[in-house]
mmCIF file of C-alpha atoms in Angstrom:
data_model
loop_
_atom_site.group_PDB
_atom_site.id
_atom_site.type_symbol
_atom_site.label_atom_id
_atom_site.label_comp_id
_atom_site.label_asym_id
_atom_site.label_seq_id
_atom_site.Cartn_x
_atom_site.Cartn_y
_atom_site.Cartn_z
ATOM 1 C CA MET A 1465 -22.243 6.722 2.210
ATOM 2 C CA LYS A 1466 -23.011 7.779 -1.355
ATOM 3 C CA GLN A 1467 -22.000 5.629 -4.323
ATOM 4 C CA TYR A 1468 -18.990 6.649 -6.425
ATOM 5 C CA ASN A 1469 -18.241 5.691 -10.018
ATOM 6 C CA VAL A 1470 -14.598 4.690 -10.382
ATOM 7 C CA GLY A 1471 -12.085 3.675 -13.010
ATOM 8 C CA ILE A 1472 -9.046 1.394 -12.925
ATOM 9 C CA ILE A 1473 -6.128 2.705 -14.986
ATOM 10 C CA GLY A 1474 -3.724 -0.140 -15.688
ATOM 11 C CA ALA A 1475 -6.480 -2.693 -15.243
ATOM 12 C CA THR A 1476 -4.714 -5.513 -17.115
ATOM 13 C CA GLY A 1477 -1.657 -5.763 -14.814
ATOM 14 C CA MET A 1478 -1.444 -7.767 -11.599
ATOM 15 C CA VAL A 1479 -2.297 -4.864 -9.259
ATOM 16 C CA GLY A 1480 -5.021 -3.709 -11.650
ATOM 17 C CA GLN A 1481 -6.471 -7.211 -11.541
ATOM 18 C CA ARG A 1482 -6.376 -7.113 -7.751
ATOM 19 C CA PHE A 1483 -8.226 -3.781 -7.807
ATOM 20 C CA ALA A 1484 -10.871 -5.406 -10.017
ATOM 21 C CA THR A 1485 -11.466 -8.273 -7.579
ATOM 22 C CA LEU A 1486 -11.592 -5.965 -4.553
ATOM 23 C CA LEU A 1487 -14.045 -3.574 -6.196
ATOM 24 C CA GLU A 1488 -16.383 -6.232 -7.599
ATOM 25 C CA ASN A 1489 -18.809 -6.001 -4.668
ATOM 26 C CA HIS A 1490 -17.577 -2.870 -2.931
ATOM 27 C CA PRO A 1491 -20.364 -1.102 -0.999
ATOM 28 C CA TRP A 1492 -19.257 2.424 -2.010
ATOM 29 C CA PHE A 1493 -17.395 2.101 -5.324
ATOM 30 C CA ARG A 1494 -18.765 0.937 -8.707
ATOM 31 C CA VAL A 1495 -16.337 0.235 -11.542
ATOM 32 C CA LYS A 1496 -17.436 2.102 -14.655
ATOM 33 C CA VAL A 1497 -14.154 2.314 -16.594
ATOM 34 C CA LEU A 1498 -11.239 -0.012 -17.249
ATOM 35 C CA ALA A 1499 -8.258 1.543 -19.022
ATOM 36 C CA ALA A 1500 -4.870 0.283 -20.155
ATOM 37 C CA SER A 1501 -2.300 0.812 -22.903
ATOM 38 C CA GLY A 1502 -3.089 1.190 -26.575
ATOM 39 C CA ARG A 1503 -2.308 -2.519 -27.043
ATOM 40 C CA SER A 1504 -5.356 -3.450 -24.975
ATOM 41 C CA ALA A 1505 -7.678 -0.564 -25.882
ATOM 42 C CA GLY A 1506 -10.769 -1.616 -27.799
ATOM 43 C CA LYS A 1507 -10.710 -5.198 -26.506
ATOM 44 C CA THR A 1508 -12.924 -6.612 -23.799
ATOM 45 C CA TYR A 1509 -11.277 -7.031 -20.411
ATOM 46 C CA GLU A 1510 -11.388 -10.803 -20.860
ATOM 47 C CA GLU A 1511 -9.739 -10.576 -24.287
ATOM 48 C CA ALA A 1512 -7.095 -8.099 -23.146
ATOM 49 C CA VAL A 1513 -5.984 -10.119 -20.126
ATOM 50 C CA GLY A 1514 -6.406 -13.581 -21.649
ATOM 51 C CA GLU A 1515 -4.230 -16.175 -19.924
ATOM 52 C CA ARG A 1516 -2.464 -13.495 -17.886
ATOM 53 C CA TRP A 1517 -5.215 -13.450 -15.239
ATOM 54 C CA ALA A 1518 -3.105 -13.985 -12.088
ATOM 55 C CA MET A 1519 -5.733 -13.922 -9.335
ATOM 56 C CA THR A 1520 -6.933 -17.074 -7.568
ATOM 57 C CA THR A 1521 -10.528 -15.843 -7.885
ATOM 58 C CA PRO A 1522 -12.203 -15.573 -11.319
ATOM 59 C CA MET A 1523 -12.374 -12.343 -13.267
ATOM 60 C CA PRO A 1524 -15.491 -10.436 -12.146
ATOM 61 C CA GLU A 1525 -18.402 -11.277 -14.448
ATOM 62 C CA SER A 1526 -19.497 -7.640 -14.437
ATOM 63 C CA MET A 1527 -16.168 -6.594 -15.955
ATOM 64 C CA LYS A 1528 -15.415 -9.378 -18.447
ATOM 65 C CA ASN A 1529 -17.154 -7.654 -21.354
ATOM 66 C CA MET A 1530 -16.211 -4.073 -20.465
ATOM 67 C CA ILE A 1531 -14.292 -2.459 -23.326
ATOM 68 C CA ILE A 1532 -10.810 -1.304 -22.355
ATOM 69 C CA MET A 1533 -10.267 2.417 -22.903
ATOM 70 C CA ASN A 1534 -6.956 4.014 -23.828
ATOM 71 C CA ALA A 1535 -5.360 5.272 -20.602
ATOM 72 C CA GLU A 1536 -3.357 7.990 -22.374
ATOM 73 C CA GLU A 1537 -5.661 9.111 -25.185
ATOM 74 C CA ASP A 1538 -9.066 8.946 -23.452
ATOM 75 C CA ILE A 1539 -8.278 11.039 -20.361
ATOM 76 C CA GLN A 1540 -10.991 13.650 -20.868
ATOM 77 C CA LYS A 1541 -13.596 11.021 -21.721
ATOM 78 C CA ILE A 1542 -12.692 8.887 -18.702
ATOM 79 C CA ALA A 1543 -12.714 11.916 -16.411
ATOM 80 C CA GLY A 1544 -16.288 12.632 -17.481
ATOM 81 C CA MET A 1545 -17.444 9.109 -16.621
ATOM 82 C CA VAL A 1546 -16.078 8.653 -13.098
ATOM 83 C CA ASP A 1547 -15.728 10.351 -9.730
ATOM 84 C CA PHE A 1548 -12.105 9.200 -9.379
ATOM 85 C CA CYS A 1549 -9.671 6.568 -10.652
ATOM 86 C CA PHE A 1550 -7.263 4.065 -9.198
ATOM 87 C CA CYS A 1551 -3.937 3.983 -11.054
ATOM 88 C CA ALA A 1552 -1.611 0.990 -11.330
ATOM 89 C CA VAL A 1553 0.169 1.405 -14.657
ATOM 90 C CA ASN A 1554 3.423 -0.169 -15.808
ATOM 91 C CA MET A 1555 5.264 2.780 -17.348
ATOM 92 C CA LYS A 1556 8.441 4.780 -16.816
ATOM 93 C CA LYS A 1557 8.324 6.992 -13.729
ATOM 94 C CA ASP A 1558 8.436 10.265 -15.678
ATOM 95 C CA GLU A 1559 5.609 9.068 -17.918
ATOM 96 C CA ILE A 1560 3.510 8.118 -14.899
ATOM 97 C CA LYS A 1561 4.013 11.580 -13.376
ATOM 98 C CA VAL A 1562 2.763 13.222 -16.553
ATOM 99 C CA LEU A 1563 -0.177 10.811 -16.881
ATOM 100 C CA GLU A 1564 -1.380 11.174 -13.290
ATOM 101 C CA GLU A 1565 -1.129 14.973 -13.378
ATOM 102 C CA ALA A 1566 -3.056 14.985 -16.661
ATOM 103 C CA TYR A 1567 -5.938 13.128 -14.979
ATOM 104 C CA ALA A 1568 -5.807 15.423 -11.952
ATOM 105 C CA LYS A 1569 -5.892 18.504 -14.190
ATOM 106 C CA ALA A 1570 -8.874 16.974 -15.997
ATOM 107 C CA GLU A 1571 -10.588 17.126 -12.555
ATOM 108 C CA CYS A 1572 -10.316 13.355 -12.041
ATOM 109 C CA PRO A 1573 -8.797 12.531 -8.640
ATOM 110 C CA ILE A 1574 -6.174 9.765 -8.730
ATOM 111 C CA VAL A 1575 -5.492 7.202 -6.007
ATOM 112 C CA SER A 1576 -2.193 5.747 -7.140
ATOM 113 C CA ASN A 1577 -0.375 2.518 -6.477
ATOM 114 C CA ASN A 1578 2.636 3.827 -8.402
ATOM 115 C CA SER A 1579 5.828 5.241 -6.910
ATOM 116 C CA ALA A 1580 6.220 8.196 -9.295
ATOM 117 C CA HIS A 1581 4.659 10.834 -7.017
ATOM 118 C CA ARG A 1582 5.668 9.428 -3.633
ATOM 119 C CA THR A 1583 8.407 12.037 -3.243
ATOM 120 C CA THR A 1584 6.318 14.959 -4.562
ATOM 121 C CA PRO A 1585 6.097 17.251 -1.488
ATOM 122 C CA ASP A 1586 2.387 18.129 -1.804
ATOM 123 C CA VAL A 1587 1.220 14.604 -2.722
ATOM 124 C CA PRO A 1588 0.117 12.691 0.393
ATOM 125 C CA MET A 1589 1.583 9.189 0.753
ATOM 126 C CA VAL A 1590 -0.751 7.580 3.222
ATOM 127 C CA VAL A 1591 -0.987 4.486 5.381
ATOM 128 C CA PRO A 1592 -4.502 5.293 6.632
ATOM 129 C CA GLU A 1593 -3.970 4.052 10.193
ATOM 130 C CA ILE A 1594 -0.732 6.017 10.569
ATOM 131 C CA ASN A 1595 -0.865 9.413 8.832
ATOM 132 C CA PRO A 1596 -4.459 10.128 7.732
ATOM 133 C CA ASP A 1597 -3.953 13.840 8.473
ATOM 134 C CA HIS A 1598 -1.584 14.100 5.487
ATOM 135 C CA ILE A 1599 -4.568 14.157 3.112
ATOM 136 C CA GLU A 1600 -5.096 17.782 4.138
ATOM 137 C CA VAL A 1601 -2.125 18.725 1.926
ATOM 138 C CA ILE A 1602 -4.435 18.041 -1.042
ATOM 139 C CA HIS A 1603 -5.842 21.561 -0.640
ATOM 140 C CA SER A 1604 -2.389 23.003 -1.388
ATOM 141 C CA GLN A 1605 -1.800 20.550 -4.218
ATOM 142 C CA ARG A 1606 -5.033 21.659 -5.879
ATOM 143 C CA LYS A 1607 -3.845 25.279 -5.763
ATOM 144 C CA ARG A 1608 -0.599 24.270 -7.488
ATOM 145 C CA LEU A 1609 -2.424 22.248 -10.148
ATOM 146 C CA GLY A 1610 -5.162 24.827 -10.601
ATOM 147 C CA THR A 1611 -7.916 22.271 -9.977
ATOM 148 C CA LYS A 1612 -11.165 22.221 -8.024
ATOM 149 C CA ARG A 1613 -11.613 18.445 -7.674
ATOM 150 C CA GLY A 1614 -8.522 16.899 -9.213
ATOM 151 C CA PHE A 1615 -5.593 15.694 -7.100
ATOM 152 C CA ILE A 1616 -3.180 12.798 -6.646
ATOM 153 C CA ALA A 1617 -2.867 10.692 -3.499
ATOM 154 C CA VAL A 1618 -0.572 7.676 -3.260
ATOM 155 C CA LYS A 1619 -0.041 4.660 -1.076
ATOM 156 C CA SER A 1620 3.419 3.768 0.134
ATOM 157 C CA ASN A 1621 5.725 0.997 -1.007
ATOM 158 C CA CYS A 1622 4.556 -2.528 -0.209
ATOM 159 C CA SER A 1623 7.770 -3.376 1.655
ATOM 160 C CA ILE A 1624 7.260 -0.784 4.411
ATOM 161 C CA GLN A 1625 3.686 -1.930 5.060
ATOM 162 C CA SER A 1626 5.009 -4.950 6.936
ATOM 163 C CA TYR A 1627 7.225 -3.244 9.526
ATOM 164 C CA VAL A 1628 6.285 0.463 9.741
ATOM 165 C CA PRO A 1629 2.826 -0.286 11.224
ATOM 166 C CA ALA A 1630 4.496 -2.291 14.001
ATOM 167 C CA LEU A 1631 6.984 0.500 14.721
ATOM 168 C CA HIS A 1632 4.445 3.324 14.677
ATOM 169 C CA PRO A 1633 2.774 2.702 18.079
ATOM 170 C CA LEU A 1634 6.275 2.579 19.605
ATOM 171 C CA MET A 1635 7.333 6.057 18.427
ATOM 172 C CA LYS A 1636 6.469 7.454 21.883
ATOM 173 C CA PHE A 1637 9.601 5.732 23.221
ATOM 174 C CA GLY A 1638 11.841 7.605 20.769
ATOM 175 C CA ILE A 1639 12.941 5.172 18.073
ATOM 176 C CA LYS A 1640 16.596 5.913 17.286
ATOM 177 C CA ARG A 1641 17.552 3.375 14.649
ATOM 178 C CA VAL A 1642 15.978 0.537 12.709
ATOM 179 C CA LEU A 1643 17.452 -2.352 10.749
ATOM 180 C CA ALA A 1644 14.914 -4.177 8.573
ATOM 181 C CA CYS A 1645 15.558 -7.112 6.239
ATOM 182 C CA THR A 1646 12.573 -7.809 3.994
ATOM 183 C CA TYR A 1647 11.830 -11.104 2.279
ATOM 184 C CA GLN A 1648 9.509 -10.198 -0.564
ATOM 185 C CA ALA A 1649 7.052 -12.289 -2.555
ATOM 186 C CA ILE A 1650 7.256 -12.652 -6.324
ATOM 187 C CA SER A 1651 3.850 -11.053 -6.833
ATOM 188 C CA GLY A 1652 5.591 -7.819 -5.852
ATOM 189 C CA ALA A 1653 7.321 -8.064 -9.215
ATOM 190 C CA GLY A 1654 4.020 -8.791 -10.952
ATOM 191 C CA LYS A 1655 4.976 -12.447 -11.321
ATOM 192 C CA THR A 1656 3.664 -15.908 -10.556
ATOM 193 C CA PHE A 1657 5.677 -19.126 -10.426
ATOM 194 C CA SER A 1658 4.352 -20.076 -13.863
ATOM 195 C CA THR A 1659 5.652 -16.825 -15.368
ATOM 196 C CA TRP A 1660 8.880 -16.775 -13.317
ATOM 197 C CA PRO A 1661 10.089 -20.393 -12.981
ATOM 198 C CA ASP A 1662 13.627 -19.166 -12.196
ATOM 199 C CA MET A 1663 12.353 -18.130 -8.755
ATOM 200 C CA ILE A 1664 11.501 -21.697 -7.756
ATOM 201 C CA ASP A 1665 14.100 -22.927 -5.245
ATOM 202 C CA ASN A 1666 15.847 -19.566 -5.387
ATOM 203 C CA VAL A 1667 16.523 -16.324 -3.505
ATOM 204 C CA ILE A 1668 17.598 -13.129 -5.300
ATOM 205 C CA PRO A 1669 19.450 -10.660 -3.023
ATOM 206 C CA PHE A 1670 18.521 -7.513 -4.967
ATOM 207 C CA ILE A 1671 15.296 -5.698 -5.885
ATOM 208 C CA GLY A 1672 15.992 -2.546 -7.879
ATOM 209 C CA GLY A 1673 15.208 0.652 -5.964
ATOM 210 C CA GLU A 1674 13.544 -1.193 -3.107
ATOM 211 C CA GLU A 1675 16.060 -0.499 -0.367
ATOM 212 C CA GLU A 1676 16.049 3.236 -1.072
ATOM 213 C CA LYS A 1677 12.238 3.287 -0.897
ATOM 214 C CA SER A 1678 12.214 1.206 2.279
ATOM 215 C CA GLU A 1679 14.646 3.565 3.993
ATOM 216 C CA GLN A 1680 13.182 6.886 2.809
ATOM 217 C CA GLU A 1681 9.413 6.410 2.570
ATOM 218 C CA PRO A 1682 8.810 5.857 6.307
ATOM 219 C CA LEU A 1683 10.270 9.315 6.945
ATOM 220 C CA LYS A 1684 7.616 10.884 4.717
ATOM 221 C CA VAL A 1685 4.865 8.827 6.380
ATOM 222 C CA TRP A 1686 6.135 10.070 9.768
ATOM 223 C CA GLY A 1687 6.579 13.632 8.490
ATOM 224 C CA GLN A 1688 4.391 16.701 9.072
ATOM 225 C CA VAL A 1689 2.294 18.948 6.864
ATOM 226 C CA LYS A 1690 3.846 22.421 7.004
ATOM 227 C CA ASP A 1691 3.284 25.416 4.721
ATOM 228 C CA GLY A 1692 1.429 23.361 2.130
ATOM 229 C CA VAL A 1693 3.935 20.500 1.796
ATOM 230 C CA ILE A 1694 4.920 17.387 3.699
ATOM 231 C CA VAL A 1695 8.228 17.800 5.522
ATOM 232 C CA ASN A 1696 9.915 14.468 6.096
ATOM 233 C CA ALA A 1697 10.867 13.330 9.579
ATOM 234 C CA THR A 1698 14.603 13.367 10.272
ATOM 235 C CA SER A 1699 14.603 10.233 12.415
ATOM 236 C CA PRO A 1700 14.795 7.359 13.039
ATOM 237 C CA SER A 1701 17.831 6.193 11.084
ATOM 238 C CA ILE A 1702 16.693 3.276 8.905
ATOM 239 C CA THR A 1703 18.793 0.764 6.986
ATOM 240 C CA THR A 1704 17.352 -2.134 4.995
ATOM 241 C CA GLN A 1705 18.148 -5.107 2.811
ATOM 242 C CA CYS A 1706 15.452 -6.402 0.456
ATOM 243 C CA LEU A 1707 15.484 -9.939 -0.933
ATOM 244 C CA ARG A 1708 13.162 -11.682 -3.381
ATOM 245 C CA VAL A 1709 12.114 -15.089 -2.066
ATOM 246 C CA PRO A 1710 10.127 -18.010 -3.532
ATOM 247 C CA VAL A 1711 6.782 -17.029 -1.964
ATOM 248 C CA SER A 1712 3.680 -16.261 -4.030
ATOM 249 C CA ASP A 1713 2.246 -13.516 -1.770
ATOM 250 C CA GLY A 1714 3.298 -11.911 1.496
ATOM 251 C CA HIS A 1715 6.262 -9.741 2.462
ATOM 252 C CA THR A 1716 8.074 -10.727 5.668
ATOM 253 C CA ALA A 1717 10.413 -8.400 7.574
ATOM 254 C CA ALA A 1718 13.010 -9.134 10.262
ATOM 255 C CA VAL A 1719 13.250 -5.941 12.312
ATOM 256 C CA PHE A 1720 15.789 -4.688 14.857
ATOM 257 C CA VAL A 1721 15.083 -1.482 16.788
ATOM 258 C CA ASP A 1722 16.757 0.818 19.338
ATOM 259 C CA PHE A 1723 14.924 3.315 21.566
ATOM 260 C CA ASP A 1724 15.788 6.446 23.512
ATOM 261 C CA LYS A 1725 13.722 4.978 26.340
ATOM 262 C CA LYS A 1726 13.559 1.205 26.155
ATOM 263 C CA PRO A 1727 10.017 -0.080 26.818
ATOM 264 C CA ASP A 1728 9.115 -3.322 28.531
ATOM 265 C CA LYS A 1729 8.090 -6.202 26.298
ATOM 266 C CA GLU A 1730 4.631 -6.138 27.873
ATOM 267 C CA GLU A 1731 4.262 -2.460 26.971
ATOM 268 C CA ILE A 1732 5.041 -3.204 23.319
ATOM 269 C CA LEU A 1733 2.584 -6.094 23.167
ATOM 270 C CA GLU A 1734 -0.136 -3.966 24.769
ATOM 271 C CA LEU A 1735 0.430 -1.118 22.309
ATOM 272 C CA TRP A 1736 0.266 -3.496 19.358
ATOM 273 C CA ARG A 1737 -2.891 -5.132 20.660
ATOM 274 C CA ASP A 1738 -4.706 -1.874 21.395
ATOM 275 C CA PHE A 1739 -3.568 0.198 18.417
ATOM 276 C CA LYS A 1740 -6.402 1.583 16.307
ATOM 277 C CA GLY A 1741 -6.417 4.249 13.652
ATOM 278 C CA VAL A 1742 -8.954 6.416 11.865
ATOM 279 C CA PRO A 1743 -10.043 3.537 9.556
ATOM 280 C CA GLN A 1744 -11.076 1.490 12.590
ATOM 281 C CA GLU A 1745 -12.787 4.469 14.227
ATOM 282 C CA LEU A 1746 -14.725 5.229 11.024
ATOM 283 C CA GLU A 1747 -15.358 1.515 10.379
ATOM 284 C CA LEU A 1748 -14.233 1.855 6.763
ATOM 285 C CA PRO A 1749 -15.313 -1.150 4.673
ATOM 286 C CA SER A 1750 -11.792 -2.468 3.989
ATOM 287 C CA ALA A 1751 -10.312 -1.736 7.416
ATOM 288 C CA PRO A 1752 -9.234 -4.689 9.569
ATOM 289 C CA LYS A 1753 -10.972 -4.739 12.920
ATOM 290 C CA GLN A 1754 -7.603 -5.278 14.583
ATOM 291 C CA PHE A 1755 -4.725 -3.742 12.646
ATOM 292 C CA ILE A 1756 -1.783 -5.509 14.352
ATOM 293 C CA HIS A 1757 -1.924 -9.154 15.450
ATOM 294 C CA TYR A 1758 0.771 -10.774 17.610
ATOM 295 C CA PHE A 1759 1.523 -14.507 17.517
ATOM 296 C CA GLU A 1760 3.015 -16.156 20.618
ATOM 297 C CA ASP A 1761 4.066 -19.234 18.602
ATOM 298 C CA ASP A 1762 7.734 -18.883 17.554
ATOM 299 C CA ASN A 1763 6.875 -20.386 14.146
ATOM 300 C CA ARG A 1764 4.534 -17.510 13.278
ATOM 301 C CA PRO A 1765 3.766 -15.398 11.382
ATOM 302 C CA GLN A 1766 4.098 -17.428 8.190
ATOM 303 C CA ALA A 1767 3.215 -16.119 4.744
ATOM 304 C CA LYS A 1768 1.269 -19.220 3.771
ATOM 305 C CA LEU A 1769 -0.768 -19.296 6.988
ATOM 306 C CA ASP A 1770 -1.191 -15.651 7.944
ATOM 307 C CA ARG A 1771 -1.087 -13.370 4.868
ATOM 308 C CA MET A 1772 -4.894 -13.458 4.489
ATOM 309 C CA LEU A 1773 -5.584 -12.437 8.087
ATOM 310 C CA GLU A 1774 -8.583 -10.056 8.083
ATOM 311 C CA ASN A 1775 -8.928 -10.330 4.298
ATOM 312 C CA GLY A 1776 -5.231 -9.622 3.850
ATOM 313 C CA MET A 1777 -5.485 -6.168 5.447
ATOM 314 C CA ALA A 1778 -3.988 -6.878 8.888
ATOM 315 C CA VAL A 1779 -0.310 -6.873 9.843
ATOM 316 C CA SER A 1780 1.084 -9.864 11.733
ATOM 317 C CA THR A 1781 3.947 -9.738 14.226
ATOM 318 C CA GLY A 1782 5.830 -12.355 16.198
ATOM 319 C CA ARG A 1783 9.095 -13.384 17.898
ATOM 320 C CA LEU A 1784 9.437 -10.171 19.917
ATOM 321 C CA ARG A 1785 12.556 -10.525 22.059
ATOM 322 C CA GLU A 1786 15.523 -8.573 23.393
ATOM 323 C CA ASP A 1787 18.675 -8.435 21.268
ATOM 324 C CA LYS A 1788 22.398 -8.245 22.088
ATOM 325 C CA GLN A 1789 23.093 -5.268 19.791
ATOM 326 C CA TYR A 1790 19.654 -3.613 19.564
ATOM 327 C CA ASP A 1791 16.998 -3.200 22.225
ATOM 328 C CA TYR A 1792 14.516 -5.551 20.527
ATOM 329 C CA LYS A 1793 14.004 -7.655 17.433
ATOM 330 C CA PHE A 1794 10.826 -9.095 15.937
ATOM 331 C CA VAL A 1795 9.273 -10.431 12.736
ATOM 332 C CA CYS A 1796 6.431 -8.886 10.709
ATOM 333 C CA LEU A 1797 4.267 -9.946 7.766
ATOM 334 C CA SER A 1798 1.792 -8.231 5.456
ATOM 335 C CA HIS A 1799 0.058 -9.241 2.229
ATOM 336 C CA ASN A 1800 1.875 -7.254 -0.420
ATOM 337 C CA THR A 1801 -0.848 -6.998 -3.082
ATOM 338 C CA LEU A 1802 -3.660 -6.475 -0.560
ATOM 339 C CA ARG A 1803 -2.509 -4.336 2.396
ATOM 340 C CA GLY A 1804 0.639 -3.419 0.453
ATOM 341 C CA ALA A 1805 -0.899 -2.511 -2.899
ATOM 342 C CA ALA A 1806 -4.487 -2.575 -4.152
ATOM 343 C CA GLY A 1807 -6.122 -3.132 -0.766
ATOM 344 C CA GLY A 1808 -4.169 -0.244 0.716
ATOM 345 C CA GLY A 1809 -5.262 1.879 -2.248
ATOM 346 C CA VAL A 1810 -8.915 0.995 -1.717
ATOM 347 C CA LEU A 1811 -8.640 1.772 2.001
ATOM 348 C CA LEU A 1812 -7.041 5.140 1.174
ATOM 349 C CA ALA A 1813 -9.891 5.857 -1.249
ATOM 350 C CA GLU A 1814 -12.408 4.993 1.480
ATOM 351 C CA LEU A 1815 -10.691 7.461 3.810
ATOM 352 C CA LEU A 1816 -10.758 10.169 1.127
ATOM 353 C CA ALA A 1817 -14.430 9.456 0.434
ATOM 354 C CA ALA A 1818 -15.336 9.568 4.122
ATOM 355 C CA LYS A 1819 -13.573 12.940 4.412
ATOM 356 C CA GLY A 1820 -15.378 14.362 1.375
ATOM 357 C CA PHE A 1821 -12.443 14.712 -1.026
ATOM 358 C CA PHE A 1822 -14.348 13.203 -3.979
ATOM 359 C CA ASP A 1823 -17.408 15.443 -3.548
#
């Protein structure tokens, strides 16, 4: 695979920091640009982040002295320095839409962690193991934008990364309805316990906008490309509750599911164990060798023990059992800033690179 020069837009935030650590020694991608708001522009990365470095690993030495560029004012300059950019900015949704389209129209492809374009019909929202074919809609998006290289591709919300992968291999049985309660780590809000002491010994039963995303985004992931846009699936019916819990990293989901044709428990376990997607077939650098892991121990999965499984890119499941009101219930876990955010973005970029979308 050829080498690609990349930028991180929003490099000073928590997800931007995670992108930096993941890309430090990436075999395909070399970080050439770090960009952030005007407040950080002109400073070194180390100066701009200061004590706000939230990762457990040190800031990459190769990036410490890189000068932060202005994400909004230096678009043309950045576009001329890189093959594509990752985007993880903290701005209003309308502002993010404008910013990401400006990069795309400057012929700089964008792989976005942001939610702004997730509902845009010709922007693929991809979980690479589940709907890799959706990237083909990029050809139509380029026609709309009037670009040759530029486009926007997004990853889905971190909350659905825990339970949608476990449901996907079971779609053949006709999933009718899903109830999912997610218990979400504080890093999903860009926080640590030192910056959010109110979360210690606490649970907050509301995360703004999260339940809507958790109920709607799976239907786009399970949708189809038709006439140059992605048409959302009309089923299954999904209802969710999303709670913030005192966990540093790792989103857990308690899932209840009904089928048109109820499978045997052994069938479900076999499908989880054997499920592979395009990332595994292509052996993409960030892809877990086994996407879905099942734990027989009733006490697993646990965020503290299992979130880093396969470098934080696998999904863990457990406690599969029949239910009195639904056909089955089970528990899922994924690392929200790795599989659910920056790691999922890097894996999506690897898929796009392997399919030639940056060439």
